Structure formats: structure tokens, C-alpha cells
Short mmCIF file of C-alpha atoms and ligand atoms in Angstrom, two decimals:
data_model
loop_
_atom_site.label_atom_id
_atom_site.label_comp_id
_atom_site.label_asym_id
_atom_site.label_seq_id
_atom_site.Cartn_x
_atom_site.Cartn_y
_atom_site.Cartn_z
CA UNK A 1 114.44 121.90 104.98
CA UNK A 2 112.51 119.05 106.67
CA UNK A 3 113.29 115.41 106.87
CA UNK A 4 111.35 112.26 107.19
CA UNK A 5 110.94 108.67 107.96
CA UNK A 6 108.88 105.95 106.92
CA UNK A 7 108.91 101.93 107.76
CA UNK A 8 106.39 99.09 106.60
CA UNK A 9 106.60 95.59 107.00
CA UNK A 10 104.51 92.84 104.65
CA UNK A 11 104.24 89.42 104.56
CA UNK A 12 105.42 87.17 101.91
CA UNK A 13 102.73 84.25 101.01
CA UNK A 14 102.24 82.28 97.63
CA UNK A 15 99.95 83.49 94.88
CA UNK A 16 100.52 87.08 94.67
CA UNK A 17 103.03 88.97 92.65
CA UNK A 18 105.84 91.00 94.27
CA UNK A 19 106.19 94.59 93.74
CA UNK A 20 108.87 96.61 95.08
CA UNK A 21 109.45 100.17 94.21
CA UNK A 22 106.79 100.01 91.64
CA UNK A 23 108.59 97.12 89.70
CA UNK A 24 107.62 93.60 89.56
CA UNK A 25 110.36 91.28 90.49
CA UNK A 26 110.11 87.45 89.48
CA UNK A 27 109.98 85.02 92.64
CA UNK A 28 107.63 82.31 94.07
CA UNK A 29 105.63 84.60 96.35
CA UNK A 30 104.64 87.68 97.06
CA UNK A 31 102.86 90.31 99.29
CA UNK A 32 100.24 90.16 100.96
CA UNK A 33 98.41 93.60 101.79
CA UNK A 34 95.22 95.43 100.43
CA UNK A 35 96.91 97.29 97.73
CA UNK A 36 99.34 96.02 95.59
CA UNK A 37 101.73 95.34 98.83
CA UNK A 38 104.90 97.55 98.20
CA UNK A 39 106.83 97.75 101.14
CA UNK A 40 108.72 100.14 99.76
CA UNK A 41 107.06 102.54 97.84
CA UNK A 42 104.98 102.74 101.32
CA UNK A 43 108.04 103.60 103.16
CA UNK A 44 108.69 106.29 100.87
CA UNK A 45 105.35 107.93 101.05
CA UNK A 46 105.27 107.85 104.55
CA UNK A 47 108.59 109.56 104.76
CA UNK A 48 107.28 112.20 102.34
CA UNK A 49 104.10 112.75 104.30
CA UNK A 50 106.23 112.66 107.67
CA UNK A 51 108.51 115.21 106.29
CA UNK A 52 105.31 117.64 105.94
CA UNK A 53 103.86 116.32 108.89
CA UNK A 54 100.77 115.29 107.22
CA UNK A 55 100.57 111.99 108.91
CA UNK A 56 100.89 108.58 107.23
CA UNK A 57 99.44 106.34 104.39
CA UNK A 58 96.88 104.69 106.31
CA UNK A 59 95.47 107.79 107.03
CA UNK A 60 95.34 109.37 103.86
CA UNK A 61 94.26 106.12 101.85
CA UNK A 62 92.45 103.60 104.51
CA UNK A 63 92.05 100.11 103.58
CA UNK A 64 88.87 100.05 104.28
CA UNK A 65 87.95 101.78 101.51
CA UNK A 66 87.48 99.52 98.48
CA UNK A 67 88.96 102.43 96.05
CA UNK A 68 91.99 100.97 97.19
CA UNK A 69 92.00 97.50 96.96
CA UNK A 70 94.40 95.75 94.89
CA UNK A 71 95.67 99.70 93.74
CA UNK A 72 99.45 100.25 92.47
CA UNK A 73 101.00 102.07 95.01
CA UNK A 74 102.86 104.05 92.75
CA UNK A 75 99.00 105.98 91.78
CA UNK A 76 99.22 106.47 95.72
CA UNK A 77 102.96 108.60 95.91
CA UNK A 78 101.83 110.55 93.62
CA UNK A 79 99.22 111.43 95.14
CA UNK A 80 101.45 112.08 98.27
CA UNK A 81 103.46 114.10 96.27
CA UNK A 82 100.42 115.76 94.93
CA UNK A 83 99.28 116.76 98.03
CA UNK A 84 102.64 117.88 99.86
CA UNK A 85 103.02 120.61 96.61
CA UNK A 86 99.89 122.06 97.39
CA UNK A 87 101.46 122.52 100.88
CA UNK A 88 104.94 124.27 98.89
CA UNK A 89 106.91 121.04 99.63
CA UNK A 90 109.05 119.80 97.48
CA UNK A 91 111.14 116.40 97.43
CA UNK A 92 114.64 117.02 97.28
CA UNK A 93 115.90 113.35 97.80
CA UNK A 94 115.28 109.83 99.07
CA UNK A 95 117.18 107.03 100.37
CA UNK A 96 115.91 103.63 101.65
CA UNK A 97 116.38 100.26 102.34
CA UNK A 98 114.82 97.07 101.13
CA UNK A 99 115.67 94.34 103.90
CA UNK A 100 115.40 90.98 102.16
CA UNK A 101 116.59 87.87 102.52
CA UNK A 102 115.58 86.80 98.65
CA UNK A 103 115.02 87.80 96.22
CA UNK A 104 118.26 89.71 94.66
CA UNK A 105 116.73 93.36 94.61
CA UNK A 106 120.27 94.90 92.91
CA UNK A 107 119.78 93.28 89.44
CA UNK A 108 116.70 95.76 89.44
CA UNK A 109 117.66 98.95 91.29
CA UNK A 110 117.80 101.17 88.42
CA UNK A 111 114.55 100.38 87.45
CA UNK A 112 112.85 100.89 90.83
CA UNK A 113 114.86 104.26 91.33
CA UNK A 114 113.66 105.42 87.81
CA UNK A 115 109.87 104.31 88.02
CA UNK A 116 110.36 106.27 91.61
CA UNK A 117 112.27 109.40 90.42
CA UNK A 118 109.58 109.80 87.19
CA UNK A 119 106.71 109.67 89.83
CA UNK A 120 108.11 112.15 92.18
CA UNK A 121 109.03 114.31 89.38
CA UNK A 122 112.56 114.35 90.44
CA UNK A 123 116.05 113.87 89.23
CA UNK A 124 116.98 109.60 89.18
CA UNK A 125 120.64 110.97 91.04
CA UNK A 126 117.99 112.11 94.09
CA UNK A 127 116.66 108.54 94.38
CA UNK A 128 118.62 106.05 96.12
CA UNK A 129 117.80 102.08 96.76
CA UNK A 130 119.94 99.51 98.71
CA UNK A 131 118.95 96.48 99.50
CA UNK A 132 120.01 94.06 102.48
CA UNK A 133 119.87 90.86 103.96
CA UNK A 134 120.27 90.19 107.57
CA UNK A 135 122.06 86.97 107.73
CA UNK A 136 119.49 84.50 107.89
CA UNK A 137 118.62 86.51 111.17
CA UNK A 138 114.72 87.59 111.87
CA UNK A 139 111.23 87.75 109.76
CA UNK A 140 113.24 89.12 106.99
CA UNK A 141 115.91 86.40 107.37
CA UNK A 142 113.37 83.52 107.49
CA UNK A 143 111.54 84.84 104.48
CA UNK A 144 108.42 85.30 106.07
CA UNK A 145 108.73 89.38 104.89
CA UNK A 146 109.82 92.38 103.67
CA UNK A 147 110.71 95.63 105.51
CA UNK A 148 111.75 98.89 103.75
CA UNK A 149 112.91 101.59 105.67
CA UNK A 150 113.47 105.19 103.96
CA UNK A 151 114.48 108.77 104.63
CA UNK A 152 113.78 111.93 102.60
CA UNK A 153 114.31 115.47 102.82
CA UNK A 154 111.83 118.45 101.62
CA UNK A 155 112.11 121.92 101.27
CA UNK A 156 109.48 124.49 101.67
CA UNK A 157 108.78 127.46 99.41
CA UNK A 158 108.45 130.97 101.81
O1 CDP B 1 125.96 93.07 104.97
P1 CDP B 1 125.71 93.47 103.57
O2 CDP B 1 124.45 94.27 103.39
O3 CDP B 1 126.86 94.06 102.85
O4 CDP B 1 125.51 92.08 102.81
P2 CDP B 1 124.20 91.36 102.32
O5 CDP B 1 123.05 91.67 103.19
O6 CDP B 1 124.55 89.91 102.16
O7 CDP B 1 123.98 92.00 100.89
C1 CDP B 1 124.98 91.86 99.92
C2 CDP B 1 124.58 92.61 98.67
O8 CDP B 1 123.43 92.03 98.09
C3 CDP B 1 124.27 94.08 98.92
O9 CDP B 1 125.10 94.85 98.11
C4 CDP B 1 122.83 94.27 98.52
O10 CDP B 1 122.65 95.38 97.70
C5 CDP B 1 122.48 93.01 97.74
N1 CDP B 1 121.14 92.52 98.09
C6 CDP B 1 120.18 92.46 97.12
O11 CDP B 1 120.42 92.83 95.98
N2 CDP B 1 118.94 91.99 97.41
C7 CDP B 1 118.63 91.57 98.65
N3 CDP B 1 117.41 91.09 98.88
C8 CDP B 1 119.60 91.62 99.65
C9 CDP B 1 120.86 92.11 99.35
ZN1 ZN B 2 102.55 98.78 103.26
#
């Protein structure tokens, strides 16, 4: 059994859409970032590929490479999860956490955790999302972003 970790931070700015766990979620602004921006479908990858030890997204899918411009993240965990099978990982769950001030992220939790669960191949029951604000407090607080922070756990064929 291994766990893993994964954080990402972007900015919120005007003129983009906002994607968060693969779903787009009505508001005024969204993302800014190379690919399509989601904070937390990167989180999750990079736990995945933490688990394993096989370093992080930026590593795996620069953004200096225009194959990834403007690409749905989504396309990119399962390509993590793509990769960490050929090394006899498997997920077993996630958890995370969306830190928002607004929008209201609970209204479409279900969604994210089933556009999530059908990319990693697992069970919905092993994907869980929360979402949080902190009070007004921070870059978060003052809208100015989105963090996501998530955890999962892998286990390794002998
Ligand atoms: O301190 P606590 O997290 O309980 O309160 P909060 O940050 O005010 O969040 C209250 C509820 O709103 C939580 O149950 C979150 O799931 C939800 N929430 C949300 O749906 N979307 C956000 N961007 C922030 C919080
Ligand atoms: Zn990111």
C-alpha cells in the first residue's frame, strides 16, 4: 500500500471557463493555466504519480509543449493512471479538497466524483470531494484562486 499527495494552486481571471474535477461549473471567471486549468484534477494526478513515486504533472506533461495547450485534464489522469498500471499500481481511493471561496462546488460533487471515478476506472464510493472556504481569509478567500489539495492510496501487485 502506498499513499500520496498532491497540491496546485490557479488563478481566477475573466474570460475563461472553470473546470473543476473535469466538470464545468457556471461563474464569471475562470482559470488561468496552459491546459484547461483544473486545480483539482491536477491535485489528484499528482497524488497518484506521488503515490508511485513517478514524480509530478509538470514533469510528465510540460507546458511547454504545445500538445498540451488548452488540453482537458481529465485526457491527462488517465494517462497517469495509464502509466502507474504499467508499473502494477492500482488506485484504491481518493480524497481531496477544493478550497474556494465561490463558487458553491457541493451542488456539483456527484458529478465531479463520477466523471473522476469513470476515468480512474474505479468505484464512485472510492472518490471523495469536499469543498471549503476559508472565511474570507487568504488568495482563496479574496477570490483571486483556487487550491485543491488531495490524498490517495495505491496498492501494488507482487
Ligand atoms: O468551515 P466549513 O468548511 O464547515 O464551512 P465553509 O467553508 O463555509 O463551507 C460550508 C459548506 O459549503 C461545506 O459543506 C462545503 O462543502 C460547501 N462549500 C462549497 O460547496 N463550495 C465552496 N466553494 C466552499 C464550500
Ligand atoms: Zn494545475
Amino acid at each position: 500500500m502506498r499513499a500520496g499527495i498532491g497540491y496546485d494552486v490557479h488563478k481566477l481571471i475573466k474570460g475563461r471557463r472553470l473546470v473543476i474535477g473535469g466538470v464545468e461549473i457556471p461563474y464569471n471567471k475562470g482559470l488561468a493555466g496552459h491546459s484547461d486549468a483544473d486545480v483539482l484534477t491536477h491535485a489528484i494526478s499528482d497524488s497518484i504519480l506521488g503515490a508511485a513515486s513517478l514524480g509530478d504533472i509538470g514533469l510528465h506533461f510540460p507546458d511547454t509543449d504545445g500538445e498540451y495547450k488548452n488540453i482537458s485534464s481529465i485526457i491527462l489522469l488517465g494517462k497517469v493512471c495509464q502509466l502507474i498500471k504499467t508499473k502494477g499500481f492500482a488506485v484504491i481511493n481518493i480524497d481531496c479538497v477544493v478550497v474556494a471561496q465561490v463558487p458553491k462546488i457541493s451542488p456539483f460533487v456527484m458529478q465531479i466524483r463520477q466523471t473522476l471515478a469513470t476515468t480512474m476506472g474505479i468505484d464512485v464510493d472510492n472518490v471523495s470531494v469536499k469543498a471549503t472556504t476559508t472565511e474570507g481569509l487568504g488568495f482563496e478567500g479574496k477570490g483571486k484562486g483556487i487550491s485543491a489539495f488531495a490524498i490517495c492510496m495505491l496498492n501494488k501487485k507482487d
